mmCIF file of C-alpha atoms in Angstrom:
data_model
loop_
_atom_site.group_PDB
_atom_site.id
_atom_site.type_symbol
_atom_site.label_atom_id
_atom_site.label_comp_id
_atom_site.label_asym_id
_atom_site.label_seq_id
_atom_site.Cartn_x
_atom_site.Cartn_y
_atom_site.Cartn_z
ATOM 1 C CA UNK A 1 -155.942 94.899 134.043
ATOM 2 C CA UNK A 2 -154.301 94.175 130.581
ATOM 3 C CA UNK A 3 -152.577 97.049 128.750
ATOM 4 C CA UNK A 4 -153.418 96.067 124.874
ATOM 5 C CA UNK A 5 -150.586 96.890 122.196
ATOM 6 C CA UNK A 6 -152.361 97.303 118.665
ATOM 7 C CA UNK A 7 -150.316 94.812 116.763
ATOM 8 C CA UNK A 8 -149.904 91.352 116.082
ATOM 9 C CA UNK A 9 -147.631 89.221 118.517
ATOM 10 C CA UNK A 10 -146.408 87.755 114.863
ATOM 11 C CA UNK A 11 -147.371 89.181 111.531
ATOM 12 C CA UNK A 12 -149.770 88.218 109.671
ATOM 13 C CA UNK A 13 -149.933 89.317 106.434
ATOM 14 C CA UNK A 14 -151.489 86.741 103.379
ATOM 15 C CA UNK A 15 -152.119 87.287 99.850
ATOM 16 C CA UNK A 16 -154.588 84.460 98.919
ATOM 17 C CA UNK A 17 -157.886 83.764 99.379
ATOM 18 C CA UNK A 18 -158.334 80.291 100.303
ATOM 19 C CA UNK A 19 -161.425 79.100 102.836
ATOM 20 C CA UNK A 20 -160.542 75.362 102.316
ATOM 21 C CA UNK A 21 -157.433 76.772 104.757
ATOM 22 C CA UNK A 22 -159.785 78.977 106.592
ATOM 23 C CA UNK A 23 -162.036 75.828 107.614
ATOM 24 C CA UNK A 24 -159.065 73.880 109.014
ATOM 25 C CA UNK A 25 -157.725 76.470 111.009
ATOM 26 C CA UNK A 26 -160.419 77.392 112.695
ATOM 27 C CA UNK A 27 -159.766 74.504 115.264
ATOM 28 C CA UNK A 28 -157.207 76.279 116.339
ATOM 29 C CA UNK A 29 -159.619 79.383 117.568
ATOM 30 C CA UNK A 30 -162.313 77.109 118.712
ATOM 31 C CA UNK A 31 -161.679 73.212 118.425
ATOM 32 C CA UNK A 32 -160.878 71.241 121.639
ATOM 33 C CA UNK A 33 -157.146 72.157 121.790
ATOM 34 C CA UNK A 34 -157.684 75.880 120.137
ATOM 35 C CA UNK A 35 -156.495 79.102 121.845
ATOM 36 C CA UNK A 36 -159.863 80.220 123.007
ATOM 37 C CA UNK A 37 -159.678 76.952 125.172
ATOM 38 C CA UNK A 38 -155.966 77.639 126.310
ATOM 39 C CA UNK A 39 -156.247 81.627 127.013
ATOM 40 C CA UNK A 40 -160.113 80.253 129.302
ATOM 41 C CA UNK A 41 -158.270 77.594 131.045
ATOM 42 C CA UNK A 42 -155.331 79.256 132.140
ATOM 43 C CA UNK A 43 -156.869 82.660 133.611
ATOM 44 C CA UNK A 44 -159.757 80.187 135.346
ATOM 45 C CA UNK A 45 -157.078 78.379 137.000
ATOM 46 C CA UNK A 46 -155.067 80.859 138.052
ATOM 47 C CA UNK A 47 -157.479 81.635 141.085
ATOM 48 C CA UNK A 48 -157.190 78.403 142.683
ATOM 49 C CA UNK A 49 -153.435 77.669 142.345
ATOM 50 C CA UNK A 50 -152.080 77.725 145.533
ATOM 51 C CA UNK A 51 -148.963 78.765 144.823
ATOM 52 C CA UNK A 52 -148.322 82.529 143.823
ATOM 53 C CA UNK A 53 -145.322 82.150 141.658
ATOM 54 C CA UNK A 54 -147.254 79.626 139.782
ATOM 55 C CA UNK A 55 -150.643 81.902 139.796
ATOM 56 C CA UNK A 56 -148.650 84.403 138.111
ATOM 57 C CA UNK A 57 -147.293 81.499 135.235
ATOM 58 C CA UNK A 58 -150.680 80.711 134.621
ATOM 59 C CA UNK A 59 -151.781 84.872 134.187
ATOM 60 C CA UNK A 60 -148.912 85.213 131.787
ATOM 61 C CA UNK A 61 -149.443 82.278 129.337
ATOM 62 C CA UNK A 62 -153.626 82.619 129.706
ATOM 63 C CA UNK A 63 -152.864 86.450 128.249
ATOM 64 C CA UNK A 64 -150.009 85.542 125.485
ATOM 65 C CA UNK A 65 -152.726 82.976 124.664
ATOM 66 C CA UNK A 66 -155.212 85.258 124.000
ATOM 67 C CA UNK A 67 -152.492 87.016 122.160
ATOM 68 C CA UNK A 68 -152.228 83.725 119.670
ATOM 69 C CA UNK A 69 -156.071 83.613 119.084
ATOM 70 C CA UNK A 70 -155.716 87.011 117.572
ATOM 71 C CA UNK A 71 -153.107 85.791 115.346
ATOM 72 C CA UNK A 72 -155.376 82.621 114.944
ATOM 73 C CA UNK A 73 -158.407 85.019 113.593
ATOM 74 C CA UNK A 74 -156.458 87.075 111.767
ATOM 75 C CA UNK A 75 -155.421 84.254 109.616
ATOM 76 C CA UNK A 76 -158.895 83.059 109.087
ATOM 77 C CA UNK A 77 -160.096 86.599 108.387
ATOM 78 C CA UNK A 78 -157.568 87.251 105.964
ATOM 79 C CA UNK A 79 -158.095 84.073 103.877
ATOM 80 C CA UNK A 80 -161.935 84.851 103.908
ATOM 81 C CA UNK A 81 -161.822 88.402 103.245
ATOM 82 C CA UNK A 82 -162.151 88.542 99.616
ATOM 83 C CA UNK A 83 -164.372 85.141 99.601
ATOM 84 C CA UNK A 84 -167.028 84.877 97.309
ATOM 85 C CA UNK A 85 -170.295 82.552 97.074
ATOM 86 C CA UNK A 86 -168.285 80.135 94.713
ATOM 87 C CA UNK A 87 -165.187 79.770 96.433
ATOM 88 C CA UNK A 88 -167.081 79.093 99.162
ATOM 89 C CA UNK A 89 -168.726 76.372 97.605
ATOM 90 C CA UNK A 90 -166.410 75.018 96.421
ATOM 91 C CA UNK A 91 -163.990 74.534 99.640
ATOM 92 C CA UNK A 92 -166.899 73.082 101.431
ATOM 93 C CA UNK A 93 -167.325 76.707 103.762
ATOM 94 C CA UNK A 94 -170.720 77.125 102.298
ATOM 95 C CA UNK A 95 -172.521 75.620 105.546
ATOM 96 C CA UNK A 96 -170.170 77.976 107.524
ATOM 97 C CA UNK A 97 -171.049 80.823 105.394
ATOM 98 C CA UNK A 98 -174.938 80.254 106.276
ATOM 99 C CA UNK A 99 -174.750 80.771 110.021
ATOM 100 C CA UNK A 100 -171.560 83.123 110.022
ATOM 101 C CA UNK A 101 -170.802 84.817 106.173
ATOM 102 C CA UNK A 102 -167.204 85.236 106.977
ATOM 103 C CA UNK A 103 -167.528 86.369 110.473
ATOM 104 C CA UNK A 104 -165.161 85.101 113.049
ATOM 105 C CA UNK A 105 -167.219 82.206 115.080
ATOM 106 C CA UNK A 106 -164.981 79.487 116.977
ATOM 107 C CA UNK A 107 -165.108 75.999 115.572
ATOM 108 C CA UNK A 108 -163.586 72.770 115.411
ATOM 109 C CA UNK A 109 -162.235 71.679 112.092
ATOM 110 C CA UNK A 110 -164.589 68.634 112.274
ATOM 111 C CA UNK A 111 -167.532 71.594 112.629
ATOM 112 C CA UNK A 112 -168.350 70.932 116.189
ATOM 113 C CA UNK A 113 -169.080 74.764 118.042
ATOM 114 C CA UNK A 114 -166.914 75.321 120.975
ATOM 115 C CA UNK A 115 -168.429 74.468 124.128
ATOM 116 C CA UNK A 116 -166.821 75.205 127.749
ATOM 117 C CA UNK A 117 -166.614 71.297 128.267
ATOM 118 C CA UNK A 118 -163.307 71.899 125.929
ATOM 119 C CA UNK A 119 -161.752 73.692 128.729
ATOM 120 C CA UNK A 120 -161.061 72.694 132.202
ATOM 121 C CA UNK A 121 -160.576 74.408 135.529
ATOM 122 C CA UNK A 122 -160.342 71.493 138.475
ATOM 123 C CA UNK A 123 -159.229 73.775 141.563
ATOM 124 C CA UNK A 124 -156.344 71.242 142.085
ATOM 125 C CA UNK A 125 -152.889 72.225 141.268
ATOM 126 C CA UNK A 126 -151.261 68.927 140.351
ATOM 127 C CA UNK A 127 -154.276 67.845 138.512
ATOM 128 C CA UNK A 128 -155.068 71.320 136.689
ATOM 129 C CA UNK A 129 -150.736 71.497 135.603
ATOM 130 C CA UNK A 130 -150.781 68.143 134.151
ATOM 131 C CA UNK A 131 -153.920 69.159 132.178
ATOM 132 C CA UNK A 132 -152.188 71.972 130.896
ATOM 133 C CA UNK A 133 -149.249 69.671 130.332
ATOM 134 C CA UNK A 134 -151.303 67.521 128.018
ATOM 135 C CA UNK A 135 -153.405 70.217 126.730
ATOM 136 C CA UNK A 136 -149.653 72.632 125.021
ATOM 137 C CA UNK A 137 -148.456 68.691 123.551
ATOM 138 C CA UNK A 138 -152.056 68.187 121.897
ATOM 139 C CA UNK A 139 -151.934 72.018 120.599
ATOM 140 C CA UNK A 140 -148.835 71.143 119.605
ATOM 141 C CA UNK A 141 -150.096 67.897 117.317
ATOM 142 C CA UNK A 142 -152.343 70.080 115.886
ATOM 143 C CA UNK A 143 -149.861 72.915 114.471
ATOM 144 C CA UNK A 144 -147.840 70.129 113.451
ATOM 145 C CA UNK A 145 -151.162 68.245 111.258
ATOM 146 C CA UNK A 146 -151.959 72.113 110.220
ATOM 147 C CA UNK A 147 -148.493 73.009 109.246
ATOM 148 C CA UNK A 148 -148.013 69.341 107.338
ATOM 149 C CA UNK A 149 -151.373 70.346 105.304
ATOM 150 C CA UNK A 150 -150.919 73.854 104.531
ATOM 151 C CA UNK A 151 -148.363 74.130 101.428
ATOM 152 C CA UNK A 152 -148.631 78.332 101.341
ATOM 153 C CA UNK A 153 -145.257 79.795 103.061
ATOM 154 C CA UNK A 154 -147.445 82.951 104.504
ATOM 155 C CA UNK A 155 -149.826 80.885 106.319
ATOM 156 C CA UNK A 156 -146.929 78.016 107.547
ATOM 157 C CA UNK A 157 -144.849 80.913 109.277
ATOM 158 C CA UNK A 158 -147.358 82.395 111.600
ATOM 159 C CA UNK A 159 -148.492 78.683 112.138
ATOM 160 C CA UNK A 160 -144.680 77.912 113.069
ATOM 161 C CA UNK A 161 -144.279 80.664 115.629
ATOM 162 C CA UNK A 162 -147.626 79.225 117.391
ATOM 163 C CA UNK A 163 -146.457 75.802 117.430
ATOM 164 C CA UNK A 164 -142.614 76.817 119.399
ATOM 165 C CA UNK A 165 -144.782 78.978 121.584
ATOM 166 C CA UNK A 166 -146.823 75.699 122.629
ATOM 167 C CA UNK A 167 -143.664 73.856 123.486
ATOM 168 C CA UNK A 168 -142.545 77.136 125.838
ATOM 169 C CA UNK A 169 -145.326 77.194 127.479
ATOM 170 C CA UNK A 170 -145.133 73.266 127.821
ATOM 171 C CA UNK A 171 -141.244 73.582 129.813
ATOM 172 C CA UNK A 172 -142.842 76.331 131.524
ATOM 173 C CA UNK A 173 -145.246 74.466 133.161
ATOM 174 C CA UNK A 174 -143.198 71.534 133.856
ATOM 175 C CA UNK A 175 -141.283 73.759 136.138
ATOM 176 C CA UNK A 176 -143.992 74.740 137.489
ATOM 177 C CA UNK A 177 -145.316 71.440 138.264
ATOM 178 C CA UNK A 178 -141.976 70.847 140.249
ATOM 179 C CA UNK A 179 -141.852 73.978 142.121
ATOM 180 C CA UNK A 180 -146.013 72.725 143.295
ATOM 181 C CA UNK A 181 -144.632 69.699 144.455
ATOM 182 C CA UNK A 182 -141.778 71.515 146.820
ATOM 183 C CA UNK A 183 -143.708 74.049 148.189
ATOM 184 C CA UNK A 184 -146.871 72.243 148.937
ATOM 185 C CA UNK A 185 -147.630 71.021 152.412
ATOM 186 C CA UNK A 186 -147.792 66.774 151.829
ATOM 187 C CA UNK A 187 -150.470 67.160 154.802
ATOM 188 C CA UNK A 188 -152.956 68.940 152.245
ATOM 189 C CA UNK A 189 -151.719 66.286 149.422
ATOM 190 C CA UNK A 190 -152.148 63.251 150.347
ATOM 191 C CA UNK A 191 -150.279 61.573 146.808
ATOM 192 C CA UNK A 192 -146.850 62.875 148.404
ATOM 193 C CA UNK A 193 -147.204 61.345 151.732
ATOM 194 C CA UNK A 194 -145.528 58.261 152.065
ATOM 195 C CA UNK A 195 -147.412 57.108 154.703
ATOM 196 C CA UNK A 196 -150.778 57.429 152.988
ATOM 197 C CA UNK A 197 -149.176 55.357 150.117
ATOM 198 C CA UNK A 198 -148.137 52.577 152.482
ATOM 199 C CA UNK A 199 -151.492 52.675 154.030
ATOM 200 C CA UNK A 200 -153.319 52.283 150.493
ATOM 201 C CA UNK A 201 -151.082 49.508 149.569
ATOM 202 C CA UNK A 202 -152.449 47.121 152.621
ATOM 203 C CA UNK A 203 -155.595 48.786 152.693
ATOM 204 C CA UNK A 204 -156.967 49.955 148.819
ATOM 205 C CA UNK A 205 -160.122 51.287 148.462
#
């Protein structure tokens, strides 16, 4: 169970209305590397990680990350709140605005729906850590494009806070990774058994 606290994990509080902003954002609710993708991955994999310790990592950063798609949405709300038909126009949302008027509906940037492909869950720990890994550097990239785009101070800050919460969670699960590969029984994982390796090296596949 989750015990919900009814505010913002950062604030979020902007002026403008701006749904040119709005449409590039949205990635980061439901692109590839968004935090619908992160806060799905992360509480799917938790089941299967073998260790605890780790289990418990992956329940913590799944939930702040559902914590950063609120922020996400709240952004995108609050730059489409006061939209109107022109503005919508003319920022290119008017396609958006068809399906969605100025609900909340996760995207990619590029306009390609989220799909569950955009999230994986493997069931092994080494591969499903560096996957994770990869996937808080590529969130990462994309603050840093969103943040070099964005000129507007009130929707920069928020995006800031996001981006140093992707490199935590990146050290975070590099110790994790390392405390996997201690407590993991080489018998069950063949990669750290050095006899395996020598075998494979006379004998590949």
């Amino acid at each position: 169970m989750w015990t919900y606290e009814k505010r913002l994990q950062y604030p979020v509080n902007i002026t403008r209305t701006c749904p040119k902003t709005a449409s590039l954002i949205i990635s980061q609710f439901g692109g590839p590397d968004g935090e619908l993708a992160a806060s799905m991955r992360y509480l799917s994999q938790r089941y299967t990680m073998p260790c605890k310790e780790v289990g418990g990592l992956l329940t913590d950063i799944g939930t702040e990350e559902l914590a950063h798609l609120e922020i996400i949405c709240a952004i995108i709300y609050q730059l489409t709140k006061n939209m109107k038909i022109e503005d919508a126009k003319a920022a290119g949302f008017d396609a958006y605005y068809i399906d969605h008027t100025a609900a909340l509906w996760p995207t990619a940037a590029a306009g390609i729906p989220f799909n569950a492909c955009e999230f994986q869950s493997k069931g092994d720990a080494i591969t499903d850590l560096h996957e994770n890994l990869a996937a808080e550097q590529k969130a990462r990239t994309t603050y840093d494009n969103l943040i070099r785009l964005i000129p507007y101070p009130e929707v920069r800050d928020p995006l800031k806070f996001l981006r140093a919460r992707e490199v935590v969670h990146f050290q975070r699960f590099g110790e994790a990774l390392e405390k996997i590969k201690t407590d993991l029984d080489s018998r069950n994982y063949y990669y750290f058994n050095p006899e395996f390796d020598k075998a494979m090296l006379k004998h590949p596949l």
